[in-house]
PDB file of C-alpha atoms in Angstrom:
ATOM      1  CA  MET A   1      34.479   0.212 -18.186  1.00 57.00           C
ATOM      2  CA  THR A   2      35.800   0.025 -14.621  1.00 81.00           C
ATOM      3  CA  GLY A   3      35.032  -3.216 -12.794  1.00 89.00           C
ATOM      4  CA  PRO A   4      33.138  -3.417  -9.509  1.00 97.00           C
ATOM      5  CA  GLU A   5      34.799  -2.194  -6.352  1.00 98.00           C
ATOM      6  CA  VAL A   6      32.671  -4.444  -4.102  1.00 98.00           C
ATOM      7  CA  SER A   7      31.064  -7.846  -4.684  1.00 98.00           C
ATOM      8  CA  VAL A   8      27.994  -8.791  -2.652  1.00 98.00           C
ATOM      9  CA  ILE A   9      27.312 -12.538  -2.493  1.00 98.00           C
ATOM     10  CA  ILE A  10      23.733 -13.680  -1.935  1.00 98.00           C
ATOM     11  CA  VAL A  11      23.291 -17.415  -1.411  1.00 97.00           C
ATOM     12  CA  THR A  12      19.723 -18.656  -1.332  1.00 97.00           C
ATOM     13  CA  TYR A  13      17.670 -21.841  -1.272  1.00 97.00           C
ATOM     14  CA  ASN A  14      13.862 -22.090  -1.112  1.00 96.00           C
ATOM     15  CA  GLN A  15      13.453 -18.473   0.004  1.00 97.00           C
ATOM     16  CA  ALA A  16      10.968 -17.186  -2.566  1.00 96.00           C
ATOM     17  CA  ASP A  17       9.105 -15.212   0.098  1.00 95.00           C
ATOM     18  CA  SER A  18      12.164 -13.284   1.312  1.00 96.00           C
ATOM     19  CA  ILE A  19      14.788 -13.203  -1.446  1.00 97.00           C
ATOM     20  CA  GLY A  20      13.235 -10.153  -3.119  1.00 97.00           C
ATOM     21  CA  ARG A  21      13.587  -8.111   0.075  1.00 97.00           C
ATOM     22  CA  SER A  22      17.209  -9.194   0.417  1.00 97.00           C
ATOM     23  CA  ILE A  23      18.096  -8.165  -3.131  1.00 98.00           C
ATOM     24  CA  GLU A  24      16.203  -4.869  -2.820  1.00 98.00           C
ATOM     25  CA  SER A  25      18.077  -4.014   0.387  1.00 97.00           C
ATOM     26  CA  VAL A  26      21.391  -4.392  -1.424  1.00 98.00           C
ATOM     27  CA  LEU A  27      20.238  -2.533  -4.527  1.00 98.00           C
ATOM     28  CA  SER A  28      19.256   0.403  -2.300  1.00 97.00           C
ATOM     29  CA  GLN A  29      22.870   0.935  -1.196  1.00 98.00           C
ATOM     30  CA  GLN A  30      24.151   4.442  -1.888  1.00 97.00           C
ATOM     31  CA  CYS A  31      27.751   4.372  -3.131  1.00 97.00           C
ATOM     32  CA  ASP A  32      30.125   6.459  -5.244  1.00 96.00           C
ATOM     33  CA  PHE A  33      31.589   3.283  -6.779  1.00 97.00           C
ATOM     34  CA  ILE A  34      30.336   0.326  -8.805  1.00 97.00           C
ATOM     35  CA  PHE A  35      29.254  -2.814  -6.952  1.00 98.00           C
ATOM     36  CA  GLU A  36      27.942  -6.149  -8.152  1.00 98.00           C
ATOM     37  CA  ILE A  37      25.517  -8.685  -6.700  1.00 98.00           C
ATOM     38  CA  ILE A  38      26.324 -12.350  -7.307  1.00 98.00           C
ATOM     39  CA  ILE A  39      23.412 -14.685  -6.610  1.00 98.00           C
ATOM     40  CA  GLY A  40      24.025 -18.344  -5.887  1.00 97.00           C
ATOM     41  CA  GLU A  41      20.579 -19.948  -6.132  1.00 97.00           C
ATOM     42  CA  ASP A  42      21.086 -23.521  -4.967  1.00 97.00           C
ATOM     43  CA  GLY A  43      18.564 -25.645  -6.856  1.00 96.00           C
ATOM     44  CA  SER A  44      15.453 -24.434  -5.032  1.00 96.00           C
ATOM     45  CA  THR A  45      12.227 -26.421  -5.335  1.00 97.00           C
ATOM     46  CA  ASP A  46      10.059 -23.285  -5.095  1.00 96.00           C
ATOM     47  CA  ASN A  47      10.198 -20.240  -7.403  1.00 96.00           C
ATOM     48  CA  THR A  48      13.242 -18.626  -5.766  1.00 97.00           C
ATOM     49  CA  ARG A  49      15.216 -18.823  -9.006  1.00 97.00           C
ATOM     50  CA  GLU A  50      12.454 -17.154 -11.015  1.00 98.00           C
ATOM     51  CA  VAL A  51      12.429 -14.222  -8.568  1.00 97.00           C
ATOM     52  CA  CYS A  52      16.229 -13.883  -8.804  1.00 98.00           C
ATOM     53  CA  GLU A  53      16.217 -14.107 -12.604  1.00 98.00           C
ATOM     54  CA  ASP A  54      13.678 -11.293 -12.749  1.00 97.00           C
ATOM     55  CA  TYR A  55      16.090  -9.027 -10.870  1.00 98.00           C
ATOM     56  CA  ALA A  56      18.967 -10.119 -13.125  1.00 98.00           C
ATOM     57  CA  ARG A  57      16.900  -9.121 -16.171  1.00 98.00           C
ATOM     58  CA  ARG A  58      15.942  -5.746 -14.720  1.00 97.00           C
ATOM     59  CA  PHE A  59      19.392  -4.885 -13.344  1.00 98.00           C
ATOM     60  CA  PRO A  60      21.856  -6.624 -15.706  1.00 97.00           C
ATOM     61  CA  GLU A  61      24.634  -4.136 -14.909  1.00 96.00           C
ATOM     62  CA  ILE A  62      24.527  -5.080 -11.204  1.00 97.00           C
ATOM     63  CA  VAL A  63      22.909  -8.502 -10.653  1.00 98.00           C
ATOM     64  CA  ARG A  64      24.679 -11.622 -11.898  1.00 97.00           C
ATOM     65  CA  MET A  65      23.237 -15.137 -11.521  1.00 97.00           C
ATOM     66  CA  MET A  66      25.467 -18.164 -11.084  1.00 97.00           C
ATOM     67  CA  PRO A  67      24.706 -20.907 -13.654  1.00 96.00           C
ATOM     68  CA  LYS A  68      21.806 -23.185 -12.831  1.00 94.00           C
ATOM     69  CA  ALA A  69      23.001 -26.414 -11.181  1.00 93.00           C
ATOM     70  CA  PRO A  70      21.792 -29.200  -8.888  1.00 94.00           C
ATOM     71  CA  ASN A  71      21.822 -28.461  -5.168  1.00 95.00           C
ATOM     72  CA  LYS A  72      25.433 -27.999  -3.995  1.00 95.00           C
ATOM     73  CA  GLY A  73      25.051 -27.186  -0.330  1.00 95.00           C
ATOM     74  CA  VAL A  74      26.093 -23.937   1.334  1.00 95.00           C
ATOM     75  CA  VAL A  75      29.874 -24.523   1.206  1.00 97.00           C
ATOM     76  CA  ASP A  76      30.223 -25.112  -2.528  1.00 97.00           C
ATOM     77  CA  ASN A  77      27.519 -22.566  -3.314  1.00 97.00           C
ATOM     78  CA  TYR A  78      29.262 -19.838  -1.324  1.00 98.00           C
ATOM     79  CA  PHE A  79      32.788 -20.478  -2.550  1.00 97.00           C
ATOM     80  CA  ASP A  80      31.692 -20.845  -6.168  1.00 97.00           C
ATOM     81  CA  CYS A  81      30.216 -17.345  -5.836  1.00 98.00           C
ATOM     82  CA  LEU A  82      33.357 -16.065  -4.148  1.00 97.00           C
ATOM     83  CA  GLU A  83      35.580 -17.426  -6.904  1.00 97.00           C
ATOM     84  CA  ALA A  84      33.351 -15.669  -9.461  1.00 97.00           C
ATOM     85  CA  ALA A  85      33.565 -12.318  -7.630  1.00 97.00           C
ATOM     86  CA  LYS A  86      35.373  -9.456  -9.354  1.00 97.00           C
ATOM     87  CA  GLY A  87      35.396  -6.805  -6.632  1.00 97.00           C
ATOM     88  CA  LYS A  88      38.406  -5.787  -4.551  1.00 98.00           C
ATOM     89  CA  PHE A  89      36.236  -6.234  -1.475  1.00 98.00           C
ATOM     90  CA  VAL A  90      33.577  -8.833  -0.660  1.00 98.00           C
ATOM     91  CA  THR A  91      30.592  -9.059   1.645  1.00 98.00           C
ATOM     92  CA  ASP A  92      27.400 -11.117   1.582  1.00 96.00           C
ATOM     93  CA  CYS A  93      23.730 -11.234   2.468  1.00 96.00           C
ATOM     94  CA  ALA A  94      21.708 -14.374   3.198  1.00 94.00           C
ATOM     95  CA  GLY A  95      18.535 -14.880   1.190  1.00 95.00           C
ATOM     96  CA  ASP A  96      16.322 -14.277   4.223  1.00 94.00           C
ATOM     97  CA  ASP A  97      18.271 -11.324   5.688  1.00 95.00           C
ATOM     98  CA  THR A  98      18.452  -7.653   4.717  1.00 96.00           C
ATOM     99  CA  TYR A  99      20.888  -4.756   4.808  1.00 97.00           C
ATOM    100  CA  HIS A 100      20.009  -2.121   7.399  1.00 96.00           C
ATOM    101  CA  ASP A 101      22.250   0.887   6.745  1.00 96.00           C
ATOM    102  CA  ARG A 102      22.050   2.258   3.190  1.00 97.00           C
ATOM    103  CA  HIS A 103      25.616   3.533   3.408  1.00 98.00           C
ATOM    104  CA  ARG A 104      27.236   0.379   4.811  1.00 98.00           C
ATOM    105  CA  LEU A 105      28.995  -0.652   1.576  1.00 98.00           C
ATOM    106  CA  GLN A 106      30.416   2.844   1.158  1.00 98.00           C
ATOM    107  CA  ARG A 107      31.553   3.192   4.761  1.00 98.00           C
ATOM    108  CA  GLN A 108      33.035  -0.299   5.103  1.00 98.00           C
ATOM    109  CA  ARG A 109      34.849  -0.014   1.755  1.00 98.00           C
ATOM    110  CA  ASP A 110      36.247   3.404   2.736  1.00 98.00           C
ATOM    111  CA  PHE A 111      37.386   1.951   6.073  1.00 98.00           C
ATOM    112  CA  LEU A 112      39.422  -0.772   4.318  1.00 98.00           C
ATOM    113  CA  VAL A 113      40.855   1.646   1.751  1.00 98.00           C
ATOM    114  CA  GLU A 114      42.048   3.966   4.519  1.00 98.00           C
ATOM    115  CA  ARG A 115      43.542   1.079   6.528  1.00 97.00           C
ATOM    116  CA  PRO A 116      45.502  -1.102   4.091  1.00 94.00           C
ATOM    117  CA  GLY A 117      46.905  -3.280   6.883  1.00 92.00           C
ATOM    118  CA  THR A 118      43.431  -4.433   7.942  1.00 97.00           C
ATOM    119  CA  VAL A 119      42.077  -7.530   6.161  1.00 98.00           C
ATOM    120  CA  CYS A 120      38.481  -7.236   7.316  1.00 98.00           C
ATOM    121  CA  VAL A 121      36.062  -4.790   8.918  1.00 98.00           C
ATOM    122  CA  MET A 122      33.337  -5.850  11.357  1.00 98.00           C
ATOM    123  CA  SER A 123      30.107  -4.027  12.148  1.00 98.00           C
ATOM    124  CA  ASP A 124      26.979  -4.659  14.219  1.00 97.00           C
ATOM    125  CA  TRP A 125      23.713  -6.352  13.301  1.00 97.00           C
ATOM    126  CA  ILE A 126      20.127  -6.792  14.448  1.00 96.00           C
ATOM    127  CA  ILE A 127      18.928 -10.267  15.428  1.00 95.00           C
ATOM    128  CA  ARG A 128      15.233 -10.492  14.552  1.00 93.00           C
ATOM    129  CA  SER A 129      13.027 -13.275  15.928  1.00 91.00           C
ATOM    130  CA  ALA A 130       9.382 -13.872  16.766  1.00 89.00           C
ATOM    131  CA  THR A 131       9.973 -12.384  20.219  1.00 90.00           C
ATOM    132  CA  GLY A 132      11.478  -9.125  18.929  1.00 92.00           C
ATOM    133  CA  ASP A 133      14.771  -7.517  17.947  1.00 93.00           C
ATOM    134  CA  SER A 134      18.128  -7.662  19.701  1.00 94.00           C
ATOM    135  CA  HIS A 135      21.193  -5.603  18.788  1.00 95.00           C
ATOM    136  CA  SER A 136      24.589  -7.293  18.728  1.00 94.00           C
ATOM    137  CA  GLY A 137      26.230  -4.075  19.893  1.00 92.00           C
ATOM    138  CA  LYS A 138      24.393  -4.348  23.218  1.00 92.00           C
ATOM    139  CA  MET A 139      25.106  -8.048  23.825  1.00 93.00           C
ATOM    140  CA  ASP A 140      27.966  -9.031  26.141  1.00 91.00           C
ATOM    141  CA  ARG A 141      28.772 -12.190  24.192  1.00 91.00           C
ATOM    142  CA  TYR A 142      29.849 -10.094  21.188  1.00 94.00           C
ATOM    143  CA  GLU A 143      31.740  -7.509  23.255  1.00 93.00           C
ATOM    144  CA  GLU A 144      35.191  -8.443  21.930  1.00 94.00           C
ATOM    145  CA  PHE A 145      34.032  -7.726  18.381  1.00 95.00           C
ATOM    146  CA  HIS A 146      33.159  -4.092  19.193  1.00 95.00           C
ATOM    147  CA  GLN A 147      36.779  -3.036  18.770  1.00 96.00           C
ATOM    148  CA  ASP A 148      39.787  -3.677  16.540  1.00 97.00           C
ATOM    149  CA  VAL A 149      41.136  -7.199  17.039  1.00 97.00           C
ATOM    150  CA  SER A 150      44.562  -8.583  16.147  1.00 97.00           C
ATOM    151  CA  GLY A 151      44.703 -11.552  13.798  1.00 96.00           C
ATOM    152  CA  GLN A 152      46.090 -13.892  16.460  1.00 95.00           C
ATOM    153  CA  ARG A 153      43.408 -12.940  18.965  1.00 94.00           C
ATOM    154  CA  MET A 154      40.708 -13.331  16.305  1.00 96.00           C
ATOM    155  CA  LEU A 155      41.941 -16.857  15.559  1.00 94.00           C
ATOM    156  CA  GLU A 156      41.542 -17.708  19.234  1.00 93.00           C
ATOM    157  CA  LEU A 157      38.070 -16.151  19.352  1.00 93.00           C
ATOM    158  CA  ILE A 158      36.843 -17.867  16.176  1.00 94.00           C
ATOM    159  CA  LEU A 159      38.235 -21.342  16.835  1.00 94.00           C
ATOM    160  CA  GLY A 160      37.669 -21.213  20.584  1.00 91.00           C
ATOM    161  CA  SER A 161      34.128 -19.899  20.296  1.00 84.00           C
ATOM    162  CA  ARG A 162      31.058 -21.616  21.697  1.00 74.00           C
ATOM    163  CA  GLY A 163      28.873 -20.163  18.958  1.00 74.00           C
ATOM    164  CA  ASN A 164      29.658 -16.468  19.418  1.00 85.00           C
ATOM    165  CA  ILE A 165      31.371 -15.305  16.249  1.00 92.00           C
ATOM    166  CA  PRO A 166      30.831 -12.078  14.286  1.00 94.00           C
ATOM    167  CA  LEU A 167      28.154 -12.265  11.604  1.00 95.00           C
ATOM    168  CA  LEU A 168      29.752 -12.698   8.183  1.00 95.00           C
ATOM    169  CA  SER A 169      27.051 -10.663   6.417  1.00 95.00           C
ATOM    170  CA  ALA A 170      27.814  -7.690   8.695  1.00 97.00           C
ATOM    171  CA  MET A 171      31.473  -7.697   7.595  1.00 98.00           C
ATOM    172  CA  MET A 172      33.547  -6.845   4.516  1.00 98.00           C
ATOM    173  CA  PHE A 173      36.923  -8.351   3.604  1.00 98.00           C
ATOM    174  CA  ARG A 174      39.683  -8.118   1.011  1.00 98.00           C
ATOM    175  CA  ARG A 175      39.066 -10.622  -1.768  1.00 97.00           C
ATOM    176  CA  GLU A 176      42.756 -11.022  -2.657  1.00 96.00           C
ATOM    177  CA  VAL A 177      43.539 -12.503   0.761  1.00 95.00           C
ATOM    178  CA  VAL A 178      41.011 -15.309   0.388  1.00 96.00           C
ATOM    179  CA  ALA A 179      41.648 -15.796  -3.337  1.00 94.00           C
ATOM    180  CA  ASP A 180      45.313 -16.487  -2.564  1.00 93.00           C
ATOM    181  CA  ILE A 181      44.460 -19.269  -0.099  1.00 93.00           C
ATOM    182  CA  LEU A 182      41.823 -20.756  -2.418  1.00 94.00           C
ATOM    183  CA  GLU A 183      44.489 -21.043  -5.091  1.00 93.00           C
ATOM    184  CA  ARG A 184      47.414 -22.242  -2.982  1.00 93.00           C
ATOM    185  CA  LYS A 185      45.780 -24.249  -0.207  1.00 93.00           C
ATOM    186  CA  PRO A 186      42.037 -24.698  -0.860  1.00 94.00           C
ATOM    187  CA  GLY A 187      41.689 -27.543   1.649  1.00 92.00           C
ATOM    188  CA  MET A 188      42.225 -25.116   4.515  1.00 93.00           C
ATOM    189  CA  ILE A 189      39.191 -23.020   3.640  1.00 96.00           C
ATOM    190  CA  ARG A 190      36.854 -24.946   1.336  1.00 96.00           C
ATOM    191  CA  ARG A 191      35.813 -28.387   2.534  1.00 96.00           C
ATOM    192  CA  LYS A 192      32.268 -29.546   1.995  1.00 96.00           C
ATOM    193  CA  GLU A 193      32.497 -32.022   4.881  1.00 96.00           C
ATOM    194  CA  TRP A 194      33.029 -29.130   7.315  1.00 97.00           C
ATOM    195  CA  ASN A 195      29.442 -27.979   6.622  1.00 95.00           C
ATOM    196  CA  CYS A 196      30.300 -24.291   7.116  1.00 95.00           C
ATOM    197  CA  GLU A 197      31.835 -21.443   5.175  1.00 96.00           C
ATOM    198  CA  ASP A 198      32.129 -18.752   7.853  1.00 96.00           C
ATOM    199  CA  VAL A 199      34.511 -20.407  10.353  1.00 96.00           C
ATOM    200  CA  PRO A 200      37.266 -21.362   7.859  1.00 97.00           C
ATOM    201  CA  LEU A 201      36.862 -18.070   5.986  1.00 97.00           C
ATOM    202  CA  LEU A 202      37.231 -15.975   9.139  1.00 97.00           C
ATOM    203  CA  ALA A 203      40.168 -18.111  10.314  1.00 96.00           C
ATOM    204  CA  THR A 204      41.899 -17.628   6.949  1.00 96.00           C
ATOM    205  CA  LEU A 205      41.489 -13.862   7.201  1.00 97.00           C
ATOM    206  CA  ALA A 206      42.682 -13.807  10.821  1.00 97.00           C
ATOM    207  CA  ALA A 207      45.811 -15.755   9.865  1.00 95.00           C
ATOM    208  CA  LYS A 208      46.661 -12.940   7.430  1.00 95.00           C
ATOM    209  CA  GLY A 209      46.012  -9.797   9.452  1.00 96.00           C
ATOM    210  CA  SER A 210      43.930  -7.762  11.860  1.00 97.00           C
ATOM    211  CA  PHE A 211      40.190  -7.071  11.933  1.00 98.00           C
ATOM    212  CA  GLY A 212      38.877  -3.541  12.274  1.00 98.00           C
ATOM    213  CA  TYR A 213      35.593  -2.413  13.819  1.00 98.00           C
ATOM    214  CA  LEU A 214      33.257   0.188  12.318  1.00 98.00           C
ATOM    215  CA  PRO A 215      30.274   1.064  14.563  1.00 97.00           C
ATOM    216  CA  LEU A 216      27.262   0.881  12.277  1.00 96.00           C
ATOM    217  CA  THR A 217      24.283  -1.473  12.092  1.00 97.00           C
ATOM    218  CA  ALA A 218      25.004  -3.341   8.888  1.00 97.00           C
ATOM    219  CA  SER A 219      22.416  -6.127   8.635  1.00 96.00           C
ATOM    220  CA  VAL A 220      19.239  -7.659   9.949  1.00 96.00           C
ATOM    221  CA  TYR A 221      19.692 -11.362  10.714  1.00 95.00           C
ATOM    222  CA  ASN A 222      16.377 -13.217  10.745  1.00 92.00           C
ATOM    223  CA  VAL A 223      16.034 -16.179  13.094  1.00 87.00           C
ATOM    224  CA  GLY A 224      13.245 -18.706  12.842  1.00 70.00           C
ATOM    225  CA  SER A 225      13.417 -20.658   9.607  1.00 56.00           C
ATOM    226  CA  GLU A 226      14.678 -24.217   9.911  1.00 52.00           C
ATOM    227  CA  SER A 227      18.186 -24.943   8.638  1.00 53.00           C
ATOM    228  CA  VAL A 228      20.917 -27.535   9.149  1.00 53.00           C
ATOM    229  CA  SER A 229      22.016 -25.706  12.305  1.00 52.00           C
ATOM    230  CA  ASN A 230      18.503 -24.833  13.484  1.00 55.00           C
ATOM    231  CA  THR A 231      16.448 -28.003  13.582  1.00 62.00           C
ATOM    232  CA  GLY A 232      14.942 -30.414  16.066  1.00 75.00           C
ATOM    233  CA  ASN A 233      16.412 -33.427  14.272  1.00 92.00           C
ATOM    234  CA  TYR A 234      19.209 -34.729  16.524  1.00 95.00           C
ATOM    235  CA  GLY A 235      20.786 -36.758  13.729  1.00 95.00           C
ATOM    236  CA  LYS A 236      21.013 -33.766  11.401  1.00 94.00           C
ATOM    237  CA  LEU A 237      22.403 -31.653  14.222  1.00 95.00           C
ATOM    238  CA  PHE A 238      25.084 -34.248  14.948  1.00 96.00           C
ATOM    239  CA  ASP A 239      26.067 -34.470  11.280  1.00 96.00           C
ATOM    240  CA  PHE A 240      26.302 -30.690  11.002  1.00 95.00           C
ATOM    241  CA  TYR A 241      28.200 -29.975  14.210  1.00 95.00           C
ATOM    242  CA  CYS A 242      30.533 -32.920  13.759  1.00 96.00           C
ATOM    243  CA  GLY A 243      31.717 -31.270  10.536  1.00 96.00           C
ATOM    244  CA  VAL A 244      32.165 -27.921  12.278  1.00 95.00           C
ATOM    245  CA  ALA A 245      34.106 -29.599  15.114  1.00 95.00           C
ATOM    246  CA  ASP A 246      36.406 -31.245  12.574  1.00 96.00           C
ATOM    247  CA  CYS A 247      36.956 -27.823  11.001  1.00 96.00           C
ATOM    248  CA  VAL A 248      37.850 -26.206  14.333  1.00 95.00           C
ATOM    249  CA  ASN A 249      40.129 -29.087  15.293  1.00 94.00           C
ATOM    250  CA  THR A 250      41.976 -29.112  11.945  1.00 96.00           C
ATOM    251  CA  LEU A 251      42.452 -25.343  11.769  1.00 96.00           C
ATOM    252  CA  SER A 252      43.616 -25.130  15.394  1.00 95.00           C
ATOM    253  CA  LYS A 253      46.481 -27.416  14.392  1.00 94.00           C
ATOM    254  CA  GLU A 254      47.102 -25.771  11.007  1.00 94.00           C
ATOM    255  CA  TYR A 255      47.411 -22.277  12.479  1.00 94.00           C
ATOM    256  CA  GLU A 256      49.196 -23.504  15.634  1.00 93.00           C
ATOM    257  CA  VAL A 257      46.730 -21.857  17.984  1.00 92.00           C
ATOM    258  CA  ASP A 258      47.572 -22.096  21.674  1.00 89.00           C
ATOM    259  CA  VAL A 259      44.966 -24.572  22.904  1.00 87.00           C
ATOM    260  CA  THR A 260      46.289 -24.781  26.472  1.00 86.00           C
ATOM    261  CA  GLY A 261      44.287 -21.834  27.775  1.00 86.00           C
ATOM    262  CA  LYS A 262      41.407 -22.610  30.127  1.00 87.00           C
ATOM    263  CA  GLU A 263      38.692 -20.990  27.996  1.00 86.00           C
ATOM    264  CA  PHE A 264      39.884 -22.604  24.772  1.00 89.00           C
ATOM    265  CA  ARG A 265      40.056 -26.073  26.346  1.00 88.00           C
ATOM    266  CA  ARG A 266      36.608 -25.607  27.867  1.00 88.00           C
ATOM    267  CA  SER A 267      35.176 -24.617  24.492  1.00 89.00           C
ATOM    268  CA  LEU A 268      36.625 -27.683  22.764  1.00 89.00           C
ATOM    269  CA  SER A 269      35.440 -29.928  25.590  1.00 89.00           C
ATOM    270  CA  GLU A 270      31.907 -28.548  25.341  1.00 89.00           C
ATOM    271  CA  ARG A 271      31.880 -29.188  21.595  1.00 91.00           C
ATOM    272  CA  LEU A 272      32.686 -32.854  22.145  1.00 91.00           C
ATOM    273  CA  SER A 273      30.253 -33.155  25.038  1.00 90.00           C
ATOM    274  CA  TYR A 274      27.428 -31.754  22.926  1.00 92.00           C
ATOM    275  CA  LEU A 275      28.288 -34.106  20.063  1.00 94.00           C
ATOM    276  CA  ALA A 276      28.330 -37.068  22.451  1.00 91.00           C
ATOM    277  CA  TRP A 277      24.861 -36.070  23.676  1.00 92.00           C
ATOM    278  CA  LEU A 278      23.547 -35.742  20.109  1.00 94.00           C
ATOM    279  CA  LEU A 279      25.041 -39.131  19.281  1.00 93.00           C
ATOM    280  CA  TRP A 280      23.273 -40.590  22.326  1.00 90.00           C
ATOM    281  CA  LYS A 281      20.008 -39.211  20.921  1.00 92.00           C
ATOM    282  CA  SER A 282      20.582 -40.472  17.365  1.00 92.00           C
ATOM    283  CA  PRO A 283      23.023 -43.407  17.362  1.00 91.00           C
ATOM    284  CA  THR A 284      23.988 -45.089  14.091  1.00 93.00           C
ATOM    285  CA  ASP A 285      27.108 -47.040  13.176  1.00 91.00           C
ATOM    286  CA  GLU A 286      28.137 -44.316  10.747  1.00 95.00           C
ATOM    287  CA  ARG A 287      27.843 -41.590  13.380  1.00 94.00           C
ATOM    288  CA  ARG A 288      29.731 -43.688  15.938  1.00 91.00           C
ATOM    289  CA  ALA A 289      32.536 -44.075  13.394  1.00 92.00           C
ATOM    290  CA  LYS A 290      32.588 -40.316  12.750  1.00 93.00           C
ATOM    291  CA  MET A 291      32.833 -39.602  16.466  1.00 92.00           C
ATOM    292  CA  LYS A 292      35.594 -42.170  16.914  1.00 90.00           C
ATOM    293  CA  ARG A 293      37.661 -40.610  14.114  1.00 93.00           C
ATOM    294  CA  LEU A 294      37.122 -37.130  15.527  1.00 93.00           C
ATOM    295  CA  ILE A 295      38.185 -38.104  19.042  1.00 91.00           C
ATOM    296  CA  GLY A 296      41.181 -40.050  17.754  1.00 90.00           C
ATOM    297  CA  ASN A 297      42.539 -36.886  16.157  1.00 91.00           C
ATOM    298  CA  TRP A 298      41.387 -34.337  18.755  1.00 93.00           C
ATOM    299  CA  VAL A 299      43.785 -31.477  19.486  1.00 91.00           C
ATOM    300  CA  THR A 300      43.341 -31.599  23.297  1.00 87.00           C
ATOM    301  CA  PRO A 301      42.825 -34.444  25.792  1.00 85.00           C
ATOM    302  CA  VAL A 302      39.262 -35.780  25.740  1.00 83.00           C
ATOM    303  CA  GLY A 303      37.434 -35.180  29.011  1.00 76.00           C
ATOM    304  CA  MET A 304      36.018 -37.857  31.301  1.00 78.00           C
ATOM    305  CA  LYS A 305      32.426 -36.714  30.767  1.00 75.00           C
ATOM    306  CA  VAL A 306      32.665 -37.423  27.046  1.00 77.00           C
ATOM    307  CA  ARG A 307      34.394 -40.768  27.579  1.00 78.00           C
ATOM    308  CA  VAL A 308      31.747 -41.910  30.074  1.00 78.00           C
ATOM    309  CA  ARG A 309      28.902 -40.940  27.768  1.00 73.00           C
ATOM    310  CA  LEU A 310      30.458 -42.790  24.832  1.00 74.00           C
ATOM    311  CA  ALA A 311      31.147 -45.836  27.017  1.00 76.00           C
ATOM    312  CA  MET A 312      27.498 -45.893  28.063  1.00 73.00           C
ATOM    313  CA  LEU A 313      26.495 -45.659  24.414  1.00 69.00           C
ATOM    314  CA  ARG A 314      28.661 -48.672  23.522  1.00 67.00           C
ATOM    315  CA  ASN A 315      27.125 -50.693  26.325  1.00 61.00           C
TER     316      ASN A 315
END
């Protein structure tokens, strides 16, 4: 029997009310090839796992559950699923999001097959919130992702971003590219202390080749549920974004990105300024130490605004 052409990763935690819709949206994909769904259920305290296991029982040829384990966090959960993937191409779907276009897997896979020099294909998505829907294709902040992008330029956009990066679940990439890095240099893509999987993954892909753009609405991204990056807890926000800042700083050095440009320097400065403000709101000795280590190894000169704020905090 031929193995799957595409692997779809679904990571989920305490999403019993939405995970069924997410799985159904992937199962409804219309393709002329075999695809698999790998579910990483991360030790939920509700009945999320029971819902997922029901789908695995009903669709054993498509749905595969990762072994039950204590809560790992999004980084280990995601990369464990990725390492278990068998498809030539990989995409994902969060446990509270859905696929929008029933032909997206087919069209994105065909795009990559026809363009062997492209490591990844990007598409558009809908941002759904309590106030309504927005379409990424009509938003200026995502304008650079509505076209093919060279690997070097994508590195600059990903690492120099102030939060505007393409949505991972609206993309598809070549598994072999990431699998090679995970085997040879895992510390440059999988680090739990970085608190994110998308930034290092996208940077790894960009370091290996260009990104293509396919104009279709791939996913619906739901905003509203609280998460580590969407919370009113200043301490949790500092802990999360400090890890992301360390990731950006480390990878900027690893991939020798030109950090002298005005926009890139401004982005890095704003990251530190925001962290300094969060630290002001939630000071602890441990967080002060984290900030000190981060600044001591920062890839660009630290601005006066950040230094003043930290000096005030010490006093």
